[in-house]
Amino acid sequence: MNFPPEEKRFLYLTATFMTLLVVANIVSAKVIDLWGVILPAAVIGYPLTYLLTDAISELYGEARARQVVYAGFWANALMLLFVQATILLPPAGFWPLQESYESVMASSARVVIASMLSYFAAQMADVKVFHFIKRRTGEKHFWLRKNVSTAISQLFDTSIFIVIAFYGTMPTDALLQMIMFQYLVKTMIAVVDTPLSYLVVKGARRQQAVSGLAG
């Protein structure tokens, strides 16, 4: 079955989004120290999901972007279900790592719940703000709606996620530091990856124009 080129692009953008989202929820159980800044390990990839949401919003509209957000929530729920199932299944008698596995994956379960709540609130805010600005700027100033929507949504995402995922596991000062620095890092990544988002959007539009001429 042949899919139209624009649907193939949508499929690949969505698949990339889902992969980054699910992997981020797994690796977030680890807290890293980057030059004295305490951050969840997911910070290296999760911010790129906002780039993809904005690219999908720009190319396919608000309704399709919301579909991707809903699908991501479902993917998170499925992952949580299967993680819990693997924890409950009895280990082989010769396998000595059940406690270590539970320690890591049970932590991931709490992280996933935090991620599901923060993800849904933040991504829906991102789509809403992005299209609020687009209705006023038209096709111009993609960089503006991308970065403003991401900056606002990341504030929701970071605060909700860190409080739910890590409250009670570390001192309050460390928790607040993590919120502040993670928000700054995510916002900086959003600004830095702006050229990449233009590359994705313009590349897709160029290919769409070529496909239209060929058709």
Coordinates of N, CA and C in Angstrom, one line a residue:
M1 N 0.9 -1.2 0.0 CA 0.0 0.0 0.0 C 0.9 1.2 0.0
N2 N 0.6 2.2 -0.9 CA 1.4 3.4 -1.0 C 0.7 4.5 -0.2
F3 N 1.5 5.1 0.7 CA 1.0 6.3 1.4 C 1.4 7.5 0.7
P4 N 0.6 8.6 0.8 CA 1.1 9.9 0.3 C 2.3 10.3 1.0
P5 N 3.2 11.1 0.4 CA 4.5 11.5 1.0 C 4.3 12.2 2.3
E6 N 3.2 13.1 2.4 CA 3.0 13.8 3.6 C 2.6 12.9 4.8
E7 N 1.9 11.8 4.4 CA 1.5 10.9 5.5 C 2.7 10.1 6.0
K8 N 3.6 9.8 5.1 CA 4.9 9.1 5.4 C 5.7 10.0 6.4
R9 N 5.7 11.3 6.1 CA 6.5 12.2 6.9 C 5.8 12.3 8.3
F10 N 4.5 12.3 8.3 CA 3.8 12.4 9.6 C 4.1 11.1 10.4
L11 N 4.1 10.0 9.7 CA 4.4 8.7 10.4 C 5.8 8.7 11.0
Y12 N 6.8 9.1 10.3 CA 8.1 9.1 10.8 C 8.3 10.2 11.9
L13 N 7.7 11.3 11.8 CA 7.8 12.3 12.9 C 7.1 11.8 14.1
T14 N 6.0 11.1 14.0 CA 5.3 10.6 15.1 C 6.1 9.4 15.8
A15 N 6.6 8.6 14.9 CA 7.4 7.5 15.5 C 8.6 8.0 16.2
T16 N 9.3 9.0 15.7 CA 10.4 9.6 16.4 C 10.0 10.2 17.7
F17 N 8.9 10.9 17.7 CA 8.3 11.5 18.9 C 8.0 10.4 20.0
M18 N 7.4 9.3 19.6 CA 7.1 8.2 20.5 C 8.3 7.6 21.1
T19 N 9.3 7.4 20.3 CA 10.5 6.7 20.7 C 11.2 7.6 21.8
L20 N 11.4 8.9 21.5 CA 12.0 9.8 22.4 C 11.2 9.9 23.7
L21 N 9.9 9.9 23.6 CA 9.1 10.0 24.8 C 9.2 8.7 25.7
V22 N 9.1 7.6 25.1 CA 9.1 6.3 25.9 C 10.5 6.1 26.5
V23 N 11.5 6.3 25.7 CA 12.9 6.2 26.2 C 13.2 7.2 27.4
A24 N 12.7 8.4 27.2 CA 12.9 9.4 28.3 C 12.3 8.9 29.6
N25 N 11.1 8.3 29.5 CA 10.5 7.8 30.7 C 11.3 6.7 31.4
I26 N 12.0 5.9 30.7 CA 12.8 4.9 31.2 C 14.0 5.4 31.9
V27 N 14.7 6.3 31.2 CA 16.0 6.8 31.7 C 15.9 7.8 32.7
S28 N 14.7 8.4 32.9 CA 14.5 9.5 33.9 C 14.7 9.0 35.3
A29 N 14.6 7.6 35.5 CA 14.9 7.1 36.8 C 16.3 7.4 37.3
K30 N 17.2 7.7 36.4 CA 18.5 8.1 36.8 C 18.7 9.6 36.9
V31 N 19.3 10.1 38.0 CA 19.6 11.5 38.1 C 21.1 11.7 37.8
I32 N 21.4 12.7 37.0 CA 22.8 12.9 36.6 C 23.3 14.2 37.1
D33 N 24.6 14.3 37.1 CA 25.3 15.6 37.6 C 26.1 16.1 36.4
L34 N 25.7 17.2 35.8 CA 26.4 17.8 34.7 C 27.0 19.0 35.1
W35 N 28.3 19.0 35.4 CA 29.1 20.1 35.9 C 28.4 20.8 37.1
G36 N 28.0 20.0 38.0 CA 27.4 20.5 39.2 C 25.9 20.8 39.2
V37 N 25.3 20.6 38.0 CA 23.9 20.8 37.8 C 23.2 19.4 37.9
I38 N 22.2 19.3 38.8 CA 21.5 18.0 39.0 C 20.3 18.0 38.1
L39 N 20.2 16.9 37.3 CA 19.1 16.8 36.3 C 18.7 15.4 36.1
P40 N 17.5 15.1 35.7 CA 17.1 13.8 35.3 C 17.8 13.4 34.0
A41 N 18.1 12.2 33.8 CA 18.9 11.8 32.5 C 18.1 12.1 31.3
A42 N 16.7 12.2 31.4 CA 15.9 12.4 30.2 C 16.1 13.7 29.6
V43 N 16.8 14.6 30.3 CA 17.0 16.0 29.7 C 17.8 16.0 28.4
I44 N 18.5 14.9 28.2 CA 19.3 14.9 26.9 C 18.4 14.6 25.7
G45 N 17.2 14.1 25.8 CA 16.4 13.8 24.7 C 15.0 14.3 24.7
Y46 N 14.4 14.4 25.9 CA 13.0 14.7 26.0 C 12.6 16.1 25.4
P47 N 13.5 17.1 25.6 CA 13.1 18.4 25.0 C 12.9 18.3 23.5
L48 N 13.5 17.4 22.8 CA 13.3 17.3 21.4 C 11.8 16.9 21.0
T49 N 11.1 16.3 22.0 CA 9.7 16.0 21.7 C 8.9 17.3 21.4
Y50 N 9.3 18.4 22.0 CA 8.6 19.6 21.8 C 8.9 20.2 20.4
L51 N 10.2 20.0 19.9 CA 10.5 20.3 18.6 C 9.6 19.6 17.6
L52 N 9.4 18.3 17.9 CA 8.6 17.5 17.0 C 7.1 17.9 17.0
T53 N 6.6 18.2 18.2 CA 5.2 18.6 18.4 C 5.0 19.9 17.6
D54 N 5.9 20.8 17.7 CA 5.8 22.1 17.0 C 5.9 21.9 15.5
A55 N 6.8 21.0 15.1 CA 6.9 20.7 13.6 C 5.6 20.1 13.1
I56 N 5.0 19.2 13.8 CA 3.8 18.6 13.4 C 2.7 19.6 13.4
S57 N 2.6 20.5 14.4 CA 1.7 21.5 14.5 C 1.8 22.4 13.3
E58 N 3.0 22.8 12.9 CA 3.2 23.7 11.8 C 2.8 23.1 10.5
L59 N 3.1 21.8 10.3 CA 2.9 21.1 9.0 C 1.5 20.5 8.8
Y60 N 1.0 20.1 10.0 CA -0.3 19.3 9.8 C -1.5 19.9 10.6
G61 N -1.2 20.9 11.4 CA -2.3 21.6 12.1 C -2.5 21.1 13.5
E62 N -3.4 21.8 14.2 CA -3.6 21.6 15.6 C -4.3 20.3 15.9
A63 N -5.2 19.9 15.1 CA -5.9 18.6 15.3 C -5.0 17.4 15.3
R64 N -4.1 17.4 14.3 CA -3.1 16.3 14.1 C -2.1 16.3 15.3
A65 N -1.7 17.5 15.7 CA -0.8 17.6 16.8 C -1.4 17.0 18.1
R66 N -2.7 17.3 18.3 CA -3.4 16.8 19.5 C -3.5 15.3 19.4
Q67 N -3.7 14.7 18.2 CA -3.7 13.3 18.1 C -2.4 12.6 18.5
V68 N -1.3 13.3 18.2 CA 0.0 12.8 18.6 C 0.2 12.8 20.1
V69 N -0.3 13.9 20.7 CA -0.2 14.1 22.2 C -1.0 12.9 22.8
Y70 N -2.2 12.7 22.3 CA -3.1 11.6 22.9 C -2.4 10.3 22.7
A71 N -1.8 10.0 21.5 CA -1.2 8.8 21.3 C 0.0 8.6 22.2
G72 N 0.8 9.7 22.5 CA 1.9 9.6 23.4 C 1.5 9.2 24.8
F73 N 0.3 9.8 25.2 CA -0.2 9.4 26.5 C -0.5 8.0 26.6
W74 N -1.1 7.4 25.6 CA -1.5 6.0 25.5 C -0.2 5.2 25.5
A75 N 0.8 5.6 24.8 CA 2.1 4.8 24.8 C 2.7 4.8 26.2
N76 N 2.6 5.9 26.9 CA 3.1 5.9 28.3 C 2.3 5.0 29.2
A77 N 1.0 5.0 29.0 CA 0.2 4.1 29.8 C 0.5 2.6 29.6
L78 N 0.7 2.3 28.3 CA 1.0 0.9 28.0 C 2.4 0.5 28.6
M79 N 3.4 1.4 28.5 CA 4.7 1.1 29.0 C 4.6 0.9 30.5
L80 N 3.8 1.7 31.2 CA 3.7 1.5 32.7 C 3.0 0.2 33.0
L81 N 2.0 -0.2 32.2 CA 1.4 -1.5 32.4 C 2.3 -2.7 32.3
F82 N 3.1 -2.6 31.2 CA 4.0 -3.7 30.9 C 5.2 -3.8 31.9
V83 N 5.7 -2.6 32.3 CA 6.7 -2.6 33.3 C 6.3 -3.2 34.6
Q84 N 5.1 -2.8 35.0 CA 4.5 -3.4 36.3 C 4.3 -4.9 36.1
A85 N 3.9 -5.4 35.0 CA 3.7 -6.8 34.7 C 5.0 -7.6 34.9
T86 N 6.1 -7.0 34.3 CA 7.4 -7.7 34.4 C 7.9 -7.7 35.8
I87 N 7.6 -6.7 36.6 CA 8.0 -6.7 38.0 C 7.3 -7.8 38.8
L88 N 6.0 -8.0 38.5 CA 5.2 -9.0 39.2 C 5.5 -10.4 38.8
L89 N 6.0 -10.6 37.6 CA 6.2 -12.0 37.1 C 7.4 -12.6 37.9
P90 N 7.2 -13.9 38.3 CA 8.3 -14.5 39.1 C 9.6 -14.7 38.3
P91 N 10.7 -14.4 38.9 CA 12.0 -14.5 38.2 C 12.4 -15.9 38.2
A92 N 13.3 -16.2 37.2 CA 13.9 -17.6 37.1 C 14.8 -17.8 38.4
G93 N 14.8 -19.0 38.9 CA 15.5 -19.3 40.1 C 17.0 -19.0 40.0
F94 N 17.6 -19.1 38.9 CA 19.0 -18.8 38.7 C 19.3 -17.4 38.5
W95 N 18.3 -16.5 38.4 CA 18.5 -15.1 38.0 C 18.6 -14.3 39.3
P96 N 19.7 -13.7 39.7 CA 19.9 -13.0 41.0 C 19.6 -11.5 41.0
L97 N 19.0 -11.0 39.9 CA 18.9 -9.5 39.8 C 17.5 -9.0 40.0
Q98 N 16.6 -9.8 40.6 CA 15.2 -9.3 40.7 C 15.1 -8.0 41.6
E99 N 15.9 -8.0 42.7 CA 15.8 -6.8 43.5 C 16.3 -5.6 42.8
S100 N 17.4 -5.7 42.1 CA 18.0 -4.6 41.3 C 17.0 -4.2 40.3
Y101 N 16.4 -5.1 39.6 CA 15.4 -4.8 38.5 C 14.2 -4.1 39.1
E102 N 13.7 -4.5 40.2 CA 12.6 -3.9 40.9 C 13.0 -2.4 41.3
S103 N 14.2 -2.3 41.8 CA 14.7 -1.0 42.3 C 14.6 0.0 41.1
V104 N 15.1 -0.4 40.0 CA 15.2 0.5 38.8 C 13.8 0.7 38.2
M105 N 13.1 -0.4 37.9 CA 11.9 -0.3 37.2 C 10.7 0.2 38.0
A106 N 10.7 -0.1 39.3 CA 9.7 0.5 40.2 C 9.8 2.0 40.3
S107 N 11.1 2.4 40.3 CA 11.3 3.9 40.3 C 10.8 4.4 39.0
S108 N 11.0 3.7 37.9 CA 10.5 4.2 36.6 C 9.0 4.3 36.6
A109 N 8.3 3.4 37.3 CA 6.9 3.5 37.3 C 6.4 4.8 37.9
R110 N 7.0 5.3 39.0 CA 6.7 6.6 39.6 C 7.0 7.7 38.6
V111 N 8.2 7.5 38.0 CA 8.6 8.5 37.0 C 7.6 8.6 35.8
V112 N 7.1 7.4 35.4 CA 6.2 7.4 34.3 C 4.9 8.1 34.6
I113 N 4.4 7.8 35.9 CA 3.2 8.5 36.3 C 3.4 10.0 36.3
A114 N 4.5 10.5 36.8 CA 4.8 11.9 36.8 C 4.9 12.4 35.4
S115 N 5.5 11.6 34.6 CA 5.7 12.1 33.2 C 4.4 12.1 32.5
M116 N 3.5 11.2 32.7 CA 2.2 11.2 32.0 C 1.4 12.4 32.4
L117 N 1.4 12.8 33.6 CA 0.6 14.0 34.0 C 1.3 15.3 33.5
S118 N 2.6 15.4 33.7 CA 3.3 16.6 33.3 C 3.3 16.7 31.7
Y119 N 3.5 15.5 31.1 CA 3.5 15.5 29.6 C 2.2 16.0 29.0
F120 N 1.1 15.4 29.6 CA -0.2 15.8 29.0 C -0.5 17.3 29.2
A121 N -0.3 17.8 30.4 CA -0.5 19.2 30.6 C 0.4 20.1 29.8
A122 N 1.7 19.7 29.7 CA 2.6 20.6 29.0 C 2.4 20.5 27.5
Q123 N 2.2 19.3 26.9 CA 2.1 19.2 25.5 C 0.8 19.8 25.0
M124 N -0.3 19.7 25.7 CA -1.5 20.4 25.3 C -1.3 21.9 25.4
A125 N -0.6 22.4 26.4 CA -0.4 23.8 26.5 C 0.5 24.2 25.3
D126 N 1.5 23.4 25.0 CA 2.4 23.8 23.9 C 1.6 23.9 22.6
V127 N 0.7 22.9 22.3 CA -0.1 23.0 21.1 C -1.0 24.2 21.1
K128 N -1.7 24.5 22.2 CA -2.6 25.6 22.4 C -1.9 26.9 22.2
V129 N -0.8 27.1 22.8 CA -0.1 28.4 22.7 C 0.5 28.6 21.3
F130 N 1.0 27.5 20.7 CA 1.6 27.5 19.4 C 0.6 28.1 18.4
H131 N -0.6 27.5 18.4 CA -1.7 27.9 17.5 C -2.3 29.2 17.8
F132 N -2.3 29.6 19.1 CA -2.8 30.9 19.5 C -1.9 32.0 18.9
I133 N -0.6 31.8 18.9 CA 0.3 32.7 18.3 C 0.2 32.7 16.8
K134 N 0.1 31.4 16.2 CA 0.1 31.3 14.7 C -1.2 32.0 14.2
R135 N -2.3 32.0 14.9 CA -3.5 32.7 14.4 C -3.2 34.2 14.3
R136 N -2.2 34.7 15.0 CA -1.9 36.1 15.0 C -0.7 36.5 14.1
T137 N 0.1 35.5 13.8 CA 1.3 35.8 13.0 C 1.2 35.1 11.6
G138 N 0.2 34.3 11.4 CA 0.1 33.6 10.1 C 1.3 32.6 9.9
E139 N 1.8 32.6 8.7 CA 2.9 31.7 8.4 C 4.2 32.2 8.8
K140 N 4.3 33.5 9.2 CA 5.5 34.1 9.6 C 5.9 33.8 11.0
H141 N 7.2 34.0 11.3 CA 7.7 33.9 12.7 C 7.5 32.6 13.3
F142 N 7.8 31.5 12.6 CA 7.7 30.2 13.2 C 8.6 30.1 14.4
W143 N 9.8 30.7 14.4 CA 10.7 30.7 15.5 C 10.1 31.2 16.8
L144 N 9.2 32.3 16.6 CA 8.6 32.9 17.8 C 7.6 32.0 18.4
R145 N 6.7 31.4 17.7 CA 5.6 30.6 18.2 C 6.3 29.3 18.8
K146 N 7.3 28.8 18.1 CA 8.0 27.6 18.6 C 8.6 27.8 20.0
N147 N 9.4 28.9 20.1 CA 10.1 29.1 21.3 C 9.2 29.6 22.5
V148 N 8.3 30.4 22.2 CA 7.4 30.9 23.2 C 6.5 29.8 23.8
S149 N 5.9 29.0 22.9 CA 5.1 27.9 23.3 C 5.9 26.9 24.1
T150 N 7.1 26.6 23.7 CA 7.9 25.6 24.4 C 8.4 26.2 25.7
A151 N 8.7 27.4 25.8 CA 9.1 28.0 27.1 C 8.0 27.9 28.1
I152 N 6.8 28.2 27.7 CA 5.6 28.2 28.6 C 5.3 26.7 29.0
S153 N 5.3 25.9 28.0 CA 4.9 24.5 28.3 C 6.0 23.8 29.2
Q154 N 7.2 24.1 29.0 CA 8.3 23.5 29.8 C 8.2 23.9 31.2
L155 N 7.7 25.0 31.5 CA 7.5 25.4 32.9 C 6.5 24.5 33.6
F156 N 5.4 24.2 32.9 CA 4.4 23.2 33.4 C 5.1 21.8 33.5
D157 N 5.7 21.4 32.5 CA 6.3 20.1 32.4 C 7.3 19.9 33.5
T158 N 8.3 20.8 33.7 CA 9.3 20.6 34.6 C 8.8 20.6 36.1
S159 N 8.0 21.6 36.4 CA 7.5 21.7 37.8 C 6.7 20.5 38.2
I160 N 5.7 20.1 37.3 CA 4.8 19.0 37.6 C 5.6 17.7 37.7
F161 N 6.5 17.5 36.7 CA 7.2 16.2 36.7 C 8.2 16.0 37.9
I162 N 9.0 17.0 38.2 CA 10.0 16.8 39.2 C 9.3 16.7 40.6
V163 N 8.3 17.5 40.9 CA 7.6 17.4 42.2 C 7.0 16.0 42.4
I164 N 6.3 15.5 41.4 CA 5.7 14.1 41.5 C 6.7 13.0 41.5
A165 N 7.7 13.1 40.6 CA 8.7 12.0 40.5 C 9.7 12.0 41.6
F166 N 10.1 13.1 42.2 CA 11.2 13.1 43.1 C 10.9 13.6 44.5
Y167 N 9.7 14.1 44.8 CA 9.4 14.6 46.1 C 9.5 13.5 47.1
G168 N 10.2 13.8 48.2 CA 10.4 12.9 49.3 C 11.7 12.0 49.1
T169 N 12.3 12.1 47.9 CA 13.5 11.3 47.7 C 14.8 12.2 47.8
M170 N 14.6 13.5 48.0 CA 15.8 14.3 48.1 C 15.4 15.6 48.9
P171 N 16.4 16.4 49.4 CA 16.0 17.6 50.1 C 15.3 18.6 49.2
T172 N 14.5 19.4 49.8 CA 13.7 20.4 49.1 C 14.5 21.3 48.3
D173 N 15.7 21.7 48.8 CA 16.6 22.6 48.1 C 17.1 22.0 46.8
A174 N 17.4 20.7 46.9 CA 17.8 20.0 45.7 C 16.7 19.9 44.7
L175 N 15.5 19.7 45.2 CA 14.3 19.6 44.3 C 14.1 20.9 43.6
L176 N 14.2 22.1 44.3 CA 14.0 23.4 43.7 C 15.1 23.7 42.7
Q177 N 16.3 23.3 43.1 CA 17.5 23.5 42.2 C 17.3 22.7 40.9
M178 N 16.8 21.5 41.0 CA 16.5 20.6 39.8 C 15.5 21.3 38.9
I179 N 14.4 21.8 39.5 CA 13.4 22.4 38.7 C 14.0 23.6 37.9
M180 N 14.7 24.5 38.6 CA 15.2 25.7 38.0 C 16.2 25.4 36.9
F181 N 17.2 24.5 37.2 CA 18.2 24.2 36.2 C 17.7 23.4 35.1
Q182 N 16.7 22.5 35.3 CA 16.2 21.7 34.2 C 15.4 22.6 33.3
Y183 N 14.6 23.5 33.9 CA 13.9 24.4 33.1 C 14.8 25.3 32.2
L184 N 15.8 25.8 32.8 CA 16.8 26.6 32.0 C 17.4 25.8 30.9
V185 N 17.8 24.5 31.2 CA 18.5 23.7 30.2 C 17.5 23.4 29.1
K186 N 16.3 23.0 29.4 CA 15.3 22.7 28.4 C 15.0 23.9 27.5
T187 N 14.9 25.1 28.1 CA 14.6 26.3 27.4 C 15.8 26.6 26.4
M188 N 17.0 26.4 27.0 CA 18.2 26.7 26.1 C 18.2 25.7 24.9
I189 N 17.9 24.4 25.2 CA 17.9 23.4 24.1 C 16.8 23.8 23.1
A190 N 15.7 24.3 23.5 CA 14.6 24.8 22.6 C 15.1 25.9 21.7
V191 N 15.9 26.8 22.3 CA 16.4 27.9 21.4 C 17.5 27.4 20.5
V192 N 18.4 26.6 21.0 CA 19.5 26.1 20.2 C 19.0 25.2 19.0
D193 N 17.9 24.4 19.3 CA 17.5 23.5 18.2 C 16.5 24.1 17.2
T194 N 16.3 25.5 17.3 CA 15.5 26.2 16.4 C 15.9 26.0 14.9
P195 N 17.2 26.0 14.6 CA 17.6 25.8 13.2 C 17.2 24.4 12.8
L196 N 17.3 23.4 13.7 CA 16.9 22.0 13.3 C 15.4 22.0 13.0
S197 N 14.6 22.7 13.8 CA 13.2 22.7 13.5 C 12.9 23.3 12.2
Y198 N 13.6 24.4 11.8 CA 13.4 25.0 10.5 C 13.8 24.0 9.4
L199 N 14.9 23.2 9.7 CA 15.3 22.2 8.7 C 14.2 21.2 8.5
V200 N 13.6 20.7 9.6 CA 12.6 19.7 9.5 C 11.4 20.3 8.7
V201 N 10.9 21.5 9.1 CA 9.7 22.0 8.5 C 10.0 22.4 7.0
K202 N 11.1 23.1 6.7 CA 11.3 23.5 5.4 C 11.6 22.3 4.5
G203 N 12.3 21.3 5.0 CA 12.6 20.1 4.2 C 11.3 19.4 3.9
A204 N 10.3 19.3 4.8 CA 9.1 18.7 4.5 C 8.3 19.5 3.5
R205 N 8.3 20.8 3.6 CA 7.5 21.6 2.7 C 8.1 21.6 1.3
R206 N 9.5 21.5 1.2 CA 10.1 21.4 -0.1 C 9.8 20.1 -0.8
Q207 N 9.8 19.0 0.0 CA 9.4 17.7 -0.5 C 8.0 17.7 -0.9
Q208 N 7.1 18.3 -0.2 CA 5.7 18.4 -0.5 C 5.5 19.2 -1.8
A209 N 6.3 20.2 -2.0 CA 6.2 21.0 -3.3 C 6.6 20.2 -4.5
V210 N 7.7 19.4 -4.3 CA 8.2 18.6 -5.4 C 7.2 17.5 -5.7
S211 N 6.6 16.9 -4.6 CA 5.6 15.8 -4.9 C 4.4 16.4 -5.6
G212 N 4.0 17.6 -5.2 CA 2.9 18.3 -5.9 C 3.2 18.5 -7.4
L213 N 4.4 18.9 -7.7 CA 4.7 19.1 -9.1 C 4.8 17.8 -9.9
A214 N 5.3 16.8 -9.2 CA 5.4 15.5 -9.8 C 4.0 14.9 -10.1
G215 N 3.1 15.2 -9.2 CA 1.7 14.7 -9.3 C 1.0 15.4 -10.4

